[in-house]
Amino acid sequence: MILPMLGALEAVLFAAGSEGLTDEELADILQLPVHECRSLCRALQAAYDERGSGLQVMELGQTWQLVTRPEHAVYLRRMAATPMSTHLSPAALEVLAIVAYRQPISRLEIDHVRGVQSDRAIQTLVHRRLIAEVGRQDAPGRPILYGTTQTFLQTFGLRSLEDLPPLPEESGEETALSLFQKPPAWPRD
Amino acid sequence: MILPMLGALEAVLFAAGSEGLTDEELADILQLPVHECRSLCRALQAAYDERGSGLQVMELGQTWQLVTRPEHAVYLRRMAATPMSTHLSPAALEVLAIVAYRQPISRLEIDHVRGVQSDRAIQTLVHRRLIAEVGRQDAPGRPILYGTTQTFLQTFGLRSLEDLPPLPEESGEETALSLFQKPPAWPRD
Amino acid sequence: MALEVVLESFTGPLDLLLHLIQTQEINIHDIPIATITDQYLAYLQTMEELSLEIASEFLVMAATLLAIKSRMLLPRTPRPDQPDEESEADPREELVRQLVEYQRCKWAAEHLKERHLLQSQVYARPPMDLAEFAPQEPAPLTGVNLWQLVDAYRRLVQRIPPERQVATIDGPVISVEAEMERLLEKLRAYRRLTFFDLFGRTPTRRHLVAAFLALLELVKSGMVRCSQPEPLGDIVLALQEGDEA
């Protein structure tokens, strides 16, 4: 009985990330009494320790979390130092462009423009300090608003945001105008 | 020797999360030859499978990722309160299948296989980044040629296009084969 | 024709034909064209009776089926201008070839659907914040320039399906109050901005007017200070210290 639930607990803690989950949240998700969740967590903890995993189950504050072990910090340091790639993925570049031209902008608005979820790309850009939280939207949940950073300006050789090339009017908005409006010539490469 | 590195690999894949890590990045971080990284990943994969973990090691696109197992989706959905991933219409799936197996392919050729116009389905797929323009056909009007993307591989849990199952052979129908022919490089079975 | 068949949606004429063939377990390579044509036409008729829109491709296929049917009725004689070794090709050949190919497409689509469903049940976790492990600032980005960024945006705009504009409806009234809030929000984030930072990318003229009025209001109420460090230079706007904390 406990074994299949151990796998479920593992999956749930994994996906929860650095926020962790409280006993009560776990009880709710796994549909188990709180005390059973606690013993399940301890069982998983023991199992991880036993097999010398690179991860461990920790009770931090009031939450259970899956975290890396300190002995692997050296690899994480190397990973942090050598960025996963020196260039940006097309998705990240797209998000960066949206933030640059439409800041301040929320994650939801970015998702809406792109038609796909952008969490990952946003996280990458925040991590690379190309965008940062610049405020909160006055809306339910007070969503984070993103804007570009000083690093962004430096990376792209801009004095200020004014230096961003103007864009053609967006499609969908006042389509009639586009008939008479010549899009600026885009230099290639 | 391999055991301590398994823990390191686990920690590093955990930290990379949904970004995943390529063979080369792993080699760089773990300071191991690329081929050893690959066997290490496969060893970790086997270890996870063996102990019935809630997690699994997957090769998606060109990256190794640590992800949850589908059987725990019920708990994760409860946790994330995420809607089921938006499904694709039958028409979009048809177009995607044609592009996946016959890329690069033009809209006209897609229309021809389906016997019906595919503009809208193509637009949906482009918008969702499952297919993209990969070139132009050397024909009048230089029509756009479509191919699948990295997102496609990730979304469908494929390591590479080679993971697509071979299409059922049509016995004795030479003509049919010629149209849905696989590129010669693809492994049979 | 059963009603459930009518209500089922077919992605195209080939989909419908394949459905008719499969439900009757007909050999795809030897289609009884007269029967299938009748059934196909009956289907279209039912659709019409239900006032369902029939895509033009369905009608083209109907014409094709009728053409094949009539050619099947004609005696097949070798034509003198085509000294073919065998008798004239089967009029169904092209259609069969299309159907066989489409069948494989359906097979592949079904397979992809299953894979998609399976993969949608797999969850990853967001990448860990490695900031505490990073020795200093993340390594500078290389190999990307401004034009790539602009291009990315332009491509994005192209990729987004154009909204079908049926009628022009005047946009929402932009309130000066809302604009004041927005400008303040921006200034709170940046502390100091030039005039163009604030207005350079205002989407429409209406927005621009509202934003400008809002700025005047803010200056009047003393919440924002304007200065022009050099003659004809950029106007610098700053949040009045101590006012907003």
mmCIF file of N, CA, C and O in Angstrom, chain B residues 33-83:
data_model
loop_
_atom_site.group_PDB
_atom_site.id
_atom_site.type_symbol
_atom_site.label_atom_id
_atom_site.label_comp_id
_atom_site.label_asym_id
_atom_site.label_seq_id
_atom_site.Cartn_x
_atom_site.Cartn_y
_atom_site.Cartn_z
ATOM 1 N N PRO B 33 33.838 12.427 -20.641
ATOM 2 C CA PRO B 33 33.628 12.365 -22.092
ATOM 3 C C PRO B 33 32.132 12.223 -22.417
ATOM 4 O O PRO B 33 31.389 11.654 -21.616
ATOM 5 N N VAL B 34 31.760 12.711 -23.578
ATOM 6 C CA VAL B 34 30.351 12.703 -23.968
ATOM 7 C C VAL B 34 29.745 11.300 -23.909
ATOM 8 O O VAL B 34 28.644 11.098 -23.382
ATOM 9 N N HIS B 35 30.483 10.324 -24.423
ATOM 10 C CA HIS B 35 29.884 8.982 -24.479
ATOM 11 C C HIS B 35 29.667 8.419 -23.074
ATOM 12 O O HIS B 35 28.724 7.678 -22.819
ATOM 13 N N GLU B 36 30.521 8.801 -22.141
ATOM 14 C CA GLU B 36 30.316 8.341 -20.763
ATOM 15 C C GLU B 36 29.084 8.997 -20.150
ATOM 16 O O GLU B 36 28.371 8.383 -19.356
ATOM 17 N N CYS B 37 28.869 10.244 -20.529
ATOM 18 C CA CYS B 37 27.670 10.923 -20.043
ATOM 19 C C CYS B 37 26.423 10.203 -20.525
ATOM 20 O O CYS B 37 25.466 10.024 -19.781
ATOM 21 N N ARG B 38 26.461 9.799 -21.782
ATOM 22 C CA ARG B 38 25.304 9.091 -22.331
ATOM 23 C C ARG B 38 25.052 7.782 -21.593
ATOM 24 O O ARG B 38 23.918 7.453 -21.256
ATOM 25 N N SER B 39 26.132 7.028 -21.331
ATOM 26 C CA SER B 39 25.881 5.758 -20.639
ATOM 27 C C SER B 39 25.460 6.008 -19.191
ATOM 28 O O SER B 39 24.669 5.252 -18.635
ATOM 29 N N LEU B 40 25.985 7.078 -18.611
ATOM 30 C CA LEU B 40 25.577 7.437 -17.258
ATOM 31 C C LEU B 40 24.076 7.743 -17.222
ATOM 32 O O LEU B 40 23.349 7.295 -16.334
ATOM 33 N N CYS B 41 23.639 8.508 -18.215
ATOM 34 C CA CYS B 41 22.205 8.843 -18.304
ATOM 35 C C CYS B 41 21.369 7.582 -18.444
ATOM 36 O O CYS B 41 20.325 7.436 -17.800
ATOM 37 N N ARG B 42 21.847 6.668 -19.274
ATOM 38 C CA ARG B 42 21.077 5.442 -19.463
ATOM 39 C C ARG B 42 21.065 4.604 -18.193
ATOM 40 O O ARG B 42 20.066 3.966 -17.869
ATOM 41 N N ALA B 43 22.188 4.629 -17.473
ATOM 42 C CA ALA B 43 22.249 3.889 -16.210
ATOM 43 C C ALA B 43 21.258 4.482 -15.207
ATOM 44 O O ALA B 43 20.547 3.755 -14.504
ATOM 45 N N LEU B 44 21.206 5.812 -15.166
ATOM 46 C CA LEU B 44 20.278 6.466 -14.236
ATOM 47 C C LEU B 44 18.836 6.151 -14.634
ATOM 48 O O LEU B 44 17.988 5.861 -13.788
ATOM 49 N N GLN B 45 18.612 6.190 -15.919
ATOM 50 C CA GLN B 45 17.295 5.856 -16.466
ATOM 51 C C GLN B 45 16.870 4.455 -16.005
ATOM 52 O O GLN B 45 15.767 4.261 -15.493
ATOM 53 N N ALA B 46 17.763 3.511 -16.160
ATOM 54 C CA ALA B 46 17.468 2.127 -15.772
ATOM 55 C C ALA B 46 17.233 2.027 -14.269
ATOM 56 O O ALA B 46 16.312 1.340 -13.818
ATOM 57 N N ALA B 47 18.058 2.725 -13.496
ATOM 58 C CA ALA B 47 17.919 2.677 -12.038
ATOM 59 C C ALA B 47 16.558 3.210 -11.601
ATOM 60 O O ALA B 47 15.911 2.641 -10.724
ATOM 61 N N TYR B 48 16.132 4.300 -12.234
ATOM 62 C CA TYR B 48 14.828 4.869 -11.896
ATOM 63 C C TYR B 48 13.709 3.891 -12.246
ATOM 64 O O TYR B 48 12.774 3.706 -11.475
ATOM 65 N N ASP B 49 13.821 3.327 -13.431
ATOM 66 C CA ASP B 49 12.775 2.396 -13.865
ATOM 67 C C ASP B 49 12.695 1.206 -12.919
ATOM 68 O O ASP B 49 11.616 0.747 -12.552
ATOM 69 N N GLU B 50 13.866 0.724 -12.537
ATOM 70 C CA GLU B 50 13.945 -0.491 -11.735
ATOM 71 C C GLU B 50 13.269 -0.345 -10.385
ATOM 72 O O GLU B 50 12.533 -1.219 -9.952
ATOM 73 N N ARG B 51 13.523 0.792 -9.737
ATOM 74 C CA ARG B 51 12.977 0.899 -8.383
ATOM 75 C C ARG B 51 11.568 1.500 -8.368
ATOM 76 O O ARG B 51 11.069 1.868 -7.306
ATOM 77 N N GLY B 52 10.942 1.580 -9.535
ATOM 78 C CA GLY B 52 9.552 2.052 -9.578
ATOM 79 C C GLY B 52 9.393 3.445 -9.016
ATOM 80 O O GLY B 52 8.463 3.741 -8.282
ATOM 81 N N SER B 53 10.324 4.304 -9.377
ATOM 82 C CA SER B 53 10.305 5.675 -8.881
ATOM 83 C C SER B 53 9.116 6.448 -9.461
ATOM 84 O O SER B 53 8.543 6.046 -10.473
ATOM 85 N N GLY B 54 8.773 7.528 -8.817
ATOM 86 C CA GLY B 54 7.735 8.397 -9.355
ATOM 87 C C GLY B 54 8.274 9.272 -10.469
ATOM 88 O O GLY B 54 7.550 9.976 -11.138
ATOM 89 N N LEU B 55 9.588 9.213 -10.655
ATOM 90 C CA LEU B 55 10.249 10.035 -11.676
ATOM 91 C C LEU B 55 10.862 9.146 -12.740
ATOM 92 O O LEU B 55 11.013 7.951 -12.547
ATOM 93 N N GLN B 56 11.213 9.760 -13.850
ATOM 94 C CA GLN B 56 11.901 9.021 -14.905
ATOM 95 C C GLN B 56 12.866 9.942 -15.629
ATOM 96 O O GLN B 56 12.705 11.163 -15.614
ATOM 97 N N VAL B 57 13.858 9.350 -16.227
ATOM 98 C CA VAL B 57 14.820 10.097 -17.033
ATOM 99 C C VAL B 57 14.390 9.949 -18.488
ATOM 100 O O VAL B 57 14.228 8.831 -18.963
ATOM 101 N N MET B 58 14.149 11.065 -19.162
ATOM 102 C CA MET B 58 13.719 11.001 -20.558
ATOM 103 C C MET B 58 14.673 11.776 -21.449
ATOM 104 O O MET B 58 15.225 12.791 -21.034
ATOM 105 N N GLU B 59 14.822 11.298 -22.660
ATOM 106 C CA GLU B 59 15.582 12.049 -23.644
ATOM 107 C C GLU B 59 14.554 12.717 -24.545
ATOM 108 O O GLU B 59 13.831 12.061 -25.287
ATOM 109 N N LEU B 60 14.457 14.016 -24.434
ATOM 110 C CA LEU B 60 13.459 14.765 -25.196
ATOM 111 C C LEU B 60 14.175 15.745 -26.105
ATOM 112 O O LEU B 60 14.952 16.568 -25.637
ATOM 113 N N GLY B 61 13.867 15.674 -27.381
ATOM 114 C CA GLY B 61 14.616 16.517 -28.306
ATOM 115 C C GLY B 61 16.070 16.095 -28.149
ATOM 116 O O GLY B 61 16.388 14.928 -28.181
ATOM 117 N N GLN B 62 16.914 17.027 -27.925
ATOM 118 C CA GLN B 62 18.325 16.679 -27.755
ATOM 119 C C GLN B 62 18.751 16.728 -26.292
ATOM 120 O O GLN B 62 19.941 16.675 -26.002
ATOM 121 N N THR B 63 17.812 16.842 -25.380
ATOM 122 C CA THR B 63 18.209 17.017 -23.985
ATOM 123 C C THR B 63 17.721 15.889 -23.084
ATOM 124 O O THR B 63 16.711 15.249 -23.343
ATOM 125 N N TRP B 64 18.473 15.692 -22.015
ATOM 126 C CA TRP B 64 18.069 14.755 -20.975
ATOM 127 C C TRP B 64 17.289 15.527 -19.931
ATOM 128 O O TRP B 64 17.704 16.609 -19.515
ATOM 129 N N GLN B 65 16.187 14.959 -19.517
ATOM 130 C CA GLN B 65 15.367 15.628 -18.511
ATOM 131 C C GLN B 65 14.874 14.640 -17.471
ATOM 132 O O GLN B 65 14.655 13.466 -17.772
ATOM 133 N N LEU B 66 14.694 15.168 -16.266
ATOM 134 C CA LEU B 66 14.071 14.403 -15.203
ATOM 135 C C LEU B 66 12.610 14.853 -15.186
ATOM 136 O O LEU B 66 12.331 16.049 -15.046
ATOM 137 N N VAL B 67 11.689 13.923 -15.365
ATOM 138 C CA VAL B 67 10.267 14.278 -15.379
ATOM 139 C C VAL B 67 9.472 13.236 -14.578
ATOM 140 O O VAL B 67 9.994 12.183 -14.228
ATOM 141 N N THR B 68 8.208 13.539 -14.326
ATOM 142 C CA THR B 68 7.376 12.606 -13.579
ATOM 143 C C THR B 68 6.866 11.512 -14.505
ATOM 144 O O THR B 68 6.946 11.626 -15.725
ATOM 145 N N ARG B 69 6.327 10.484 -13.897
ATOM 146 C CA ARG B 69 5.746 9.407 -14.696
ATOM 147 C C ARG B 69 4.271 9.677 -14.947
ATOM 148 O O ARG B 69 3.592 10.222 -14.082
ATOM 149 N N PRO B 70 3.777 9.255 -16.121
ATOM 150 C CA PRO B 70 2.375 9.554 -16.451
ATOM 151 C C PRO B 70 1.384 9.003 -15.425
ATOM 152 O O PRO B 70 0.330 9.584 -15.220
ATOM 153 N N GLU B 71 1.712 7.904 -14.763
ATOM 154 C CA GLU B 71 0.713 7.313 -13.852
ATOM 155 C C GLU B 71 0.393 8.192 -12.653
ATOM 156 O O GLU B 71 -0.579 7.975 -11.955
ATOM 157 N N HIS B 72 1.225 9.211 -12.412
ATOM 158 C CA HIS B 72 0.939 10.081 -11.274
ATOM 159 C C HIS B 72 0.245 11.378 -11.694
ATOM 160 O O HIS B 72 0.092 12.284 -10.885
ATOM 161 N N ALA B 73 -0.131 11.422 -12.958
ATOM 162 C CA ALA B 73 -0.728 12.658 -13.499
ATOM 163 C C ALA B 73 -1.923 13.113 -12.676
ATOM 164 O O ALA B 73 -2.143 14.307 -12.506
ATOM 165 N N VAL B 74 -2.670 12.161 -12.141
ATOM 166 C CA VAL B 74 -3.875 12.512 -11.389
ATOM 167 C C VAL B 74 -3.537 13.393 -10.186
ATOM 168 O O VAL B 74 -4.211 14.380 -9.897
ATOM 169 N N TYR B 75 -2.442 13.096 -9.498
ATOM 170 C CA TYR B 75 -2.047 13.896 -8.327
ATOM 171 C C TYR B 75 -1.504 15.253 -8.750
ATOM 172 O O TYR B 75 -1.768 16.268 -8.124
ATOM 173 N N LEU B 76 -0.721 15.220 -9.804
ATOM 174 C CA LEU B 76 -0.100 16.459 -10.267
ATOM 175 C C LEU B 76 -1.141 17.430 -10.787
ATOM 176 O O LEU B 76 -1.023 18.634 -10.583
ATOM 177 N N ARG B 77 -2.151 16.872 -11.410
ATOM 178 C CA ARG B 77 -3.196 17.739 -11.919
ATOM 179 C C ARG B 77 -3.931 18.388 -10.747
ATOM 180 O O ARG B 77 -4.298 19.551 -10.791
ATOM 181 N N ARG B 78 -4.097 17.615 -9.682
ATOM 182 C CA ARG B 78 -4.764 18.161 -8.512
ATOM 183 C C ARG B 78 -3.913 19.271 -7.906
ATOM 184 O O ARG B 78 -4.403 20.283 -7.429
ATOM 185 N N MET B 79 -2.599 19.063 -7.927
ATOM 186 C CA MET B 79 -1.695 20.036 -7.330
ATOM 187 C C MET B 79 -1.635 21.317 -8.142
ATOM 188 O O MET B 79 -1.781 22.419 -7.617
ATOM 189 N N ALA B 80 -1.391 21.142 -9.428
ATOM 190 C CA ALA B 80 -1.152 22.315 -10.263
ATOM 191 C C ALA B 80 -2.450 22.960 -10.699
ATOM 192 O O ALA B 80 -2.457 24.096 -11.142
ATOM 193 N N ALA B 81 -3.551 22.229 -10.530
ATOM 194 C CA ALA B 81 -4.831 22.707 -11.041
ATOM 195 C C ALA B 81 -4.667 23.147 -12.487
ATOM 196 O O ALA B 81 -5.258 24.103 -12.943
ATOM 197 N N THR B 82 -3.811 22.433 -13.193
ATOM 198 C CA THR B 82 -3.589 22.765 -14.600
ATOM 199 C C THR B 82 -4.667 22.113 -15.446
ATOM 200 O O THR B 82 -5.048 20.986 -15.181
ATOM 201 N N PRO B 83 -5.134 22.826 -16.426
ATOM 202 C CA PRO B 83 -6.085 22.192 -17.331
ATOM 203 C C PRO B 83 -5.357 21.133 -18.148
ATOM 204 O O PRO B 83 -4.146 21.223 -18.338
#
